[in-house]
PDB file of C-alpha atoms in Angstrom:
ATOM      1  CA  MET A  25       0.144  -0.266   0.001  1.00  0.00           C
ATOM      2  CA  ILE A  26       1.078   3.497  -0.982  1.00  0.00           C
ATOM      3  CA  ALA A  27       1.881   6.215   1.659  1.00  0.00           C
ATOM      4  CA  ILE A  28       0.427   9.663   1.630  1.00  0.00           C
ATOM      5  CA  LEU A  29       1.913  12.602   3.727  1.00  0.00           C
ATOM      6  CA  VAL A  30      -0.650  14.532   5.167  1.00  0.00           C
ATOM      7  CA  ASP A  31      -0.116  18.312   5.503  1.00  0.00           C
ATOM      8  CA  SER A  32      -1.146  20.264   8.289  1.00  0.00           C
ATOM      9  CA  ASN A  33      -3.270  22.635   6.182  1.00  0.00           C
ATOM     10  CA  ILE A  34      -5.412  19.549   5.072  1.00  0.00           C
ATOM     11  CA  ILE A  35      -6.148  18.178   8.384  1.00  0.00           C
ATOM     12  CA  LEU A  36      -6.839  21.907   9.903  1.00  0.00           C
ATOM     13  CA  ASP A  37      -9.298  22.348   7.067  1.00  0.00           C
ATOM     14  CA  VAL A  38     -11.537  19.662   8.021  1.00  0.00           C
ATOM     15  CA  ALA A  39     -11.091  19.828  11.500  1.00  0.00           C
ATOM     16  CA  THR A  40     -12.108  23.442  11.594  1.00  0.00           C
ATOM     17  CA  ASP A  41     -14.601  23.281   8.469  1.00  0.00           C
ATOM     18  CA  ASP A  42     -12.866  26.057   6.631  1.00  0.00           C
ATOM     19  CA  ARG A  43     -15.030  27.807   4.526  1.00  0.00           C
ATOM     20  CA  GLN A  44     -12.828  27.949   1.520  1.00  0.00           C
ATOM     21  CA  TRP A  45     -11.114  24.523   1.606  1.00  0.00           C
ATOM     22  CA  GLY A  46     -12.619  22.394   4.155  1.00  0.00           C
ATOM     23  CA  ARG A  47     -14.964  20.781   1.434  1.00  0.00           C
ATOM     24  CA  TRP A  48     -12.078  19.864  -0.867  1.00  0.00           C
ATOM     25  CA  SER A  49      -9.762  18.834   2.052  1.00  0.00           C
ATOM     26  CA  SER A  50     -12.162  16.456   3.497  1.00  0.00           C
ATOM     27  CA  GLY A  51     -12.927  14.969  -0.060  1.00  0.00           C
ATOM     28  CA  ALA A  52      -9.246  14.558  -0.896  1.00  0.00           C
ATOM     29  CA  LEU A  53      -8.601  12.957   2.582  1.00  0.00           C
ATOM     30  CA  ALA A  54     -11.353  10.346   2.179  1.00  0.00           C
ATOM     31  CA  ARG A  55     -10.209   9.375  -1.285  1.00  0.00           C
ATOM     32  CA  ALA A  56      -6.538   8.998   0.365  1.00  0.00           C
ATOM     33  CA  THR A  57      -7.866   6.989   3.229  1.00  0.00           C
ATOM     34  CA  ASP A  58      -9.434   4.654   0.774  1.00  0.00           C
ATOM     35  CA  ASP A  59      -6.224   4.276  -1.313  1.00  0.00           C
ATOM     36  CA  ALA A  60      -3.020   4.504   1.176  1.00  0.00           C
ATOM     37  CA  THR A  61      -1.675   5.003   4.588  1.00  0.00           C
ATOM     38  CA  LEU A  62      -1.716   8.226   5.727  1.00  0.00           C
ATOM     39  CA  VAL A  63       1.221   9.526   7.775  1.00  0.00           C
ATOM     40  CA  ILE A  64       1.953  12.430   9.888  1.00  0.00           C
ATOM     41  CA  ASN A  65       5.277  13.570  11.669  1.00  0.00           C
ATOM     42  CA  PRO A  66       6.031  15.484  14.913  1.00  0.00           C
ATOM     43  CA  LEU A  67       6.058  18.797  13.075  1.00  0.00           C
ATOM     44  CA  ILE A  68       2.514  18.359  11.316  1.00  0.00           C
ATOM     45  CA  TYR A  69       1.082  17.019  14.614  1.00  0.00           C
ATOM     46  CA  ALA A  70       2.774  20.183  16.260  1.00  0.00           C
ATOM     47  CA  GLU A  71       1.341  22.295  13.623  1.00  0.00           C
ATOM     48  CA  VAL A  72      -2.418  21.168  14.037  1.00  0.00           C
ATOM     49  CA  SER A  73      -2.004  21.341  17.745  1.00  0.00           C
ATOM     50  CA  VAL A  74      -2.228  24.901  17.607  1.00  0.00           C
ATOM     51  CA  GLY A  75      -5.845  24.870  16.686  1.00  0.00           C
ATOM     52  CA  PHE A  76      -6.685  22.540  19.946  1.00  0.00           C
ATOM     53  CA  ASP A  77      -6.903  23.167  23.494  1.00  0.00           C
ATOM     54  CA  LYS A  78      -6.734  19.924  24.970  1.00  0.00           C
ATOM     55  CA  VAL A  79      -4.321  16.998  23.596  1.00  0.00           C
ATOM     56  CA  GLU A  80      -7.433  14.545  23.632  1.00  0.00           C
ATOM     57  CA  ASP A  81      -9.402  16.416  21.219  1.00  0.00           C
ATOM     58  CA  LEU A  82      -6.252  16.720  18.843  1.00  0.00           C
ATOM     59  CA  GLU A  83      -5.843  12.991  19.229  1.00  0.00           C
ATOM     60  CA  GLU A  84      -9.672  12.292  18.319  1.00  0.00           C
ATOM     61  CA  ALA A  85      -9.273  14.577  15.252  1.00  0.00           C
ATOM     62  CA  MET A  86      -6.169  12.394  14.317  1.00  0.00           C
ATOM     63  CA  PRO A  87      -6.319   8.943  15.329  1.00  0.00           C
ATOM     64  CA  ALA A  88      -3.244   6.674  15.578  1.00  0.00           C
ATOM     65  CA  ASN A  89      -5.422   4.322  13.786  1.00  0.00           C
ATOM     66  CA  ILE A  90      -5.555   6.535  10.404  1.00  0.00           C
ATOM     67  CA  PHE A  91      -2.784   8.609  10.641  1.00  0.00           C
ATOM     68  CA  ARG A  92       0.635   6.518  11.220  1.00  0.00           C
ATOM     69  CA  ARG A  93       3.185   8.369  13.228  1.00  0.00           C
ATOM     70  CA  GLU A  94       6.692   8.566  11.841  1.00  0.00           C
ATOM     71  CA  MET A  95       9.794  10.463  13.075  1.00  0.00           C
ATOM     72  CA  LEU A  96      11.684  12.585  10.771  1.00  0.00           C
ATOM     73  CA  PRO A  97      14.484  10.963   8.789  1.00  0.00           C
ATOM     74  CA  TYR A  98      18.024  12.442   9.475  1.00  0.00           C
ATOM     75  CA  GLU A  99      18.162  12.697   5.762  1.00  0.00           C
ATOM     76  CA  ALA A 100      14.723  14.875   5.063  1.00  0.00           C
ATOM     77  CA  ALA A 101      16.640  17.188   8.132  1.00  0.00           C
ATOM     78  CA  PHE A 102      19.905  17.576   5.866  1.00  0.00           C
ATOM     79  CA  LEU A 103      17.687  17.975   2.323  1.00  0.00           C
ATOM     80  CA  ALA A 104      15.071  20.703   4.478  1.00  0.00           C
ATOM     81  CA  GLY A 105      18.132  22.748   5.230  1.00  0.00           C
ATOM     82  CA  LYS A 106      19.436  22.573   1.529  1.00  0.00           C
ATOM     83  CA  VAL A 107      16.209  23.542  -0.054  1.00  0.00           C
ATOM     84  CA  PHE A 108      15.877  26.264   2.946  1.00  0.00           C
ATOM     85  CA  ARG A 109      19.050  27.648   1.603  1.00  0.00           C
ATOM     86  CA  SER A 110      18.099  27.909  -1.902  1.00  0.00           C
ATOM     87  CA  TYR A 111      14.955  29.311  -0.819  1.00  0.00           C
ATOM     88  CA  ARG A 112      17.051  31.948   1.140  1.00  0.00           C
ATOM     89  CA  ARG A 113      19.435  32.764  -1.903  1.00  0.00           C
ATOM     90  CA  ARG A 114      16.068  33.139  -3.946  1.00  0.00           C
ATOM     91  CA  GLY A 115      15.092  36.282  -1.643  1.00  0.00           C
ATOM     92  CA  GLY A 116      12.773  34.109   0.823  1.00  0.00           C
ATOM     93  CA  ILE A 117      12.164  35.554   4.201  1.00  0.00           C
ATOM     94  CA  ARG A 118      14.229  34.525   6.945  1.00  0.00           C
ATOM     95  CA  ARG A 119      11.290  33.699   9.023  1.00  0.00           C
ATOM     96  CA  SER A 120       9.822  31.483   6.283  1.00  0.00           C
ATOM     97  CA  PRO A 121       8.206  28.180   7.787  1.00  0.00           C
ATOM     98  CA  LEU A 122      10.971  25.767   7.801  1.00  0.00           C
ATOM     99  CA  PRO A 123       8.684  22.899   9.071  1.00  0.00           C
ATOM    100  CA  ASP A 124       7.164  23.128   5.186  1.00  0.00           C
ATOM    101  CA  PHE A 125      10.858  22.440   4.112  1.00  0.00           C
ATOM    102  CA  TYR A 126      10.946  19.446   6.650  1.00  0.00           C
ATOM    103  CA  ILE A 127       7.710  18.222   5.534  1.00  0.00           C
ATOM    104  CA  GLY A 128       8.739  18.320   1.771  1.00  0.00           C
ATOM    105  CA  ALA A 129      11.762  16.485   2.466  1.00  0.00           C
ATOM    106  CA  HIS A 130      10.036  14.132   4.595  1.00  0.00           C
ATOM    107  CA  ALA A 131       8.019  13.349   1.627  1.00  0.00           C
ATOM    108  CA  ALA A 132      10.853  13.008  -0.576  1.00  0.00           C
ATOM    109  CA  VAL A 133      13.604  11.133   1.160  1.00  0.00           C
ATOM    110  CA  ALA A 134      10.543   8.446   2.271  1.00  0.00           C
ATOM    111  CA  GLY A 135       9.123   8.421  -1.529  1.00  0.00           C
ATOM    112  CA  TYR A 136       5.786   9.471  -0.464  1.00  0.00           C
ATOM    113  CA  ARG A 137       2.760  11.282  -1.986  1.00  0.00           C
ATOM    114  CA  LEU A 138       1.984  14.721  -0.564  1.00  0.00           C
ATOM    115  CA  LEU A 139      -1.366  15.605   0.519  1.00  0.00           C
ATOM    116  CA  THR A 140      -1.314  19.473   0.402  1.00  0.00           C
ATOM    117  CA  ARG A 141      -2.690  22.708  -0.185  1.00  0.00           C
ATOM    118  CA  ASP A 142       0.667  24.103  -0.950  1.00  0.00           C
ATOM    119  CA  ARG A 143       1.315  23.355  -4.415  1.00  0.00           C
ATOM    120  CA  THR A 144       3.513  26.239  -5.400  1.00  0.00           C
ATOM    121  CA  ARG A 145       6.211  25.688  -2.584  1.00  0.00           C
ATOM    122  CA  TYR A 146       6.391  22.073  -2.605  1.00  0.00           C
ATOM    123  CA  ARG A 147       6.433  21.889  -6.480  1.00  0.00           C
ATOM    124  CA  THR A 148       9.344  24.608  -6.585  1.00  0.00           C
ATOM    125  CA  TYR A 149      11.691  22.721  -4.289  1.00  0.00           C
ATOM    126  CA  PHE A 150      10.555  19.438  -4.281  1.00  0.00           C
ATOM    127  CA  PRO A 151       9.845  18.606  -7.983  1.00  0.00           C
ATOM    128  CA  THR A 152      10.186  14.989  -7.506  1.00  0.00           C
ATOM    129  CA  VAL A 153       7.334  14.679  -5.042  1.00  0.00           C
ATOM    130  CA  GLU A 154       3.925  13.507  -6.376  1.00  0.00           C
ATOM    131  CA  LEU A 155       1.404  15.997  -5.055  1.00  0.00           C
ATOM    132  CA  ILE A 156      -2.397  15.590  -4.119  1.00  0.00           C
ATOM    133  CA  ALA A 157      -3.133  19.145  -4.304  1.00  0.00           C
ATOM    134  CA  PRO A 158      -5.586  21.387  -6.083  1.00  0.00           C
TER     135      PRO A 158
END
């Protein structure tokens, strides 16, 4: 079975019933669940946690029997650093969300598809990652 790394924006869209993206993200997540193993990492978990007051509510939104939890590979950390450097050299702001680069690098190193709404950044810096995006 294939694995799909699920970006935090997708989970937050569903959890908050986002007016603009909730429907698309919910449908994409449901389709992904049918065909693949869904994967999250500590950065995704942390980003999603901002929308919850209690860890129990977060765990209910991202149950471990649906979202496989993985640690970040060290190879992904190296790649994220290199991609971030490239981003900065292209004029990107210093306080850019480095977690996005870790997430893209995790998908690239592990050979996962990536379910996200952030097509442009991931396509630019991780062209080999297969995106599931609007």
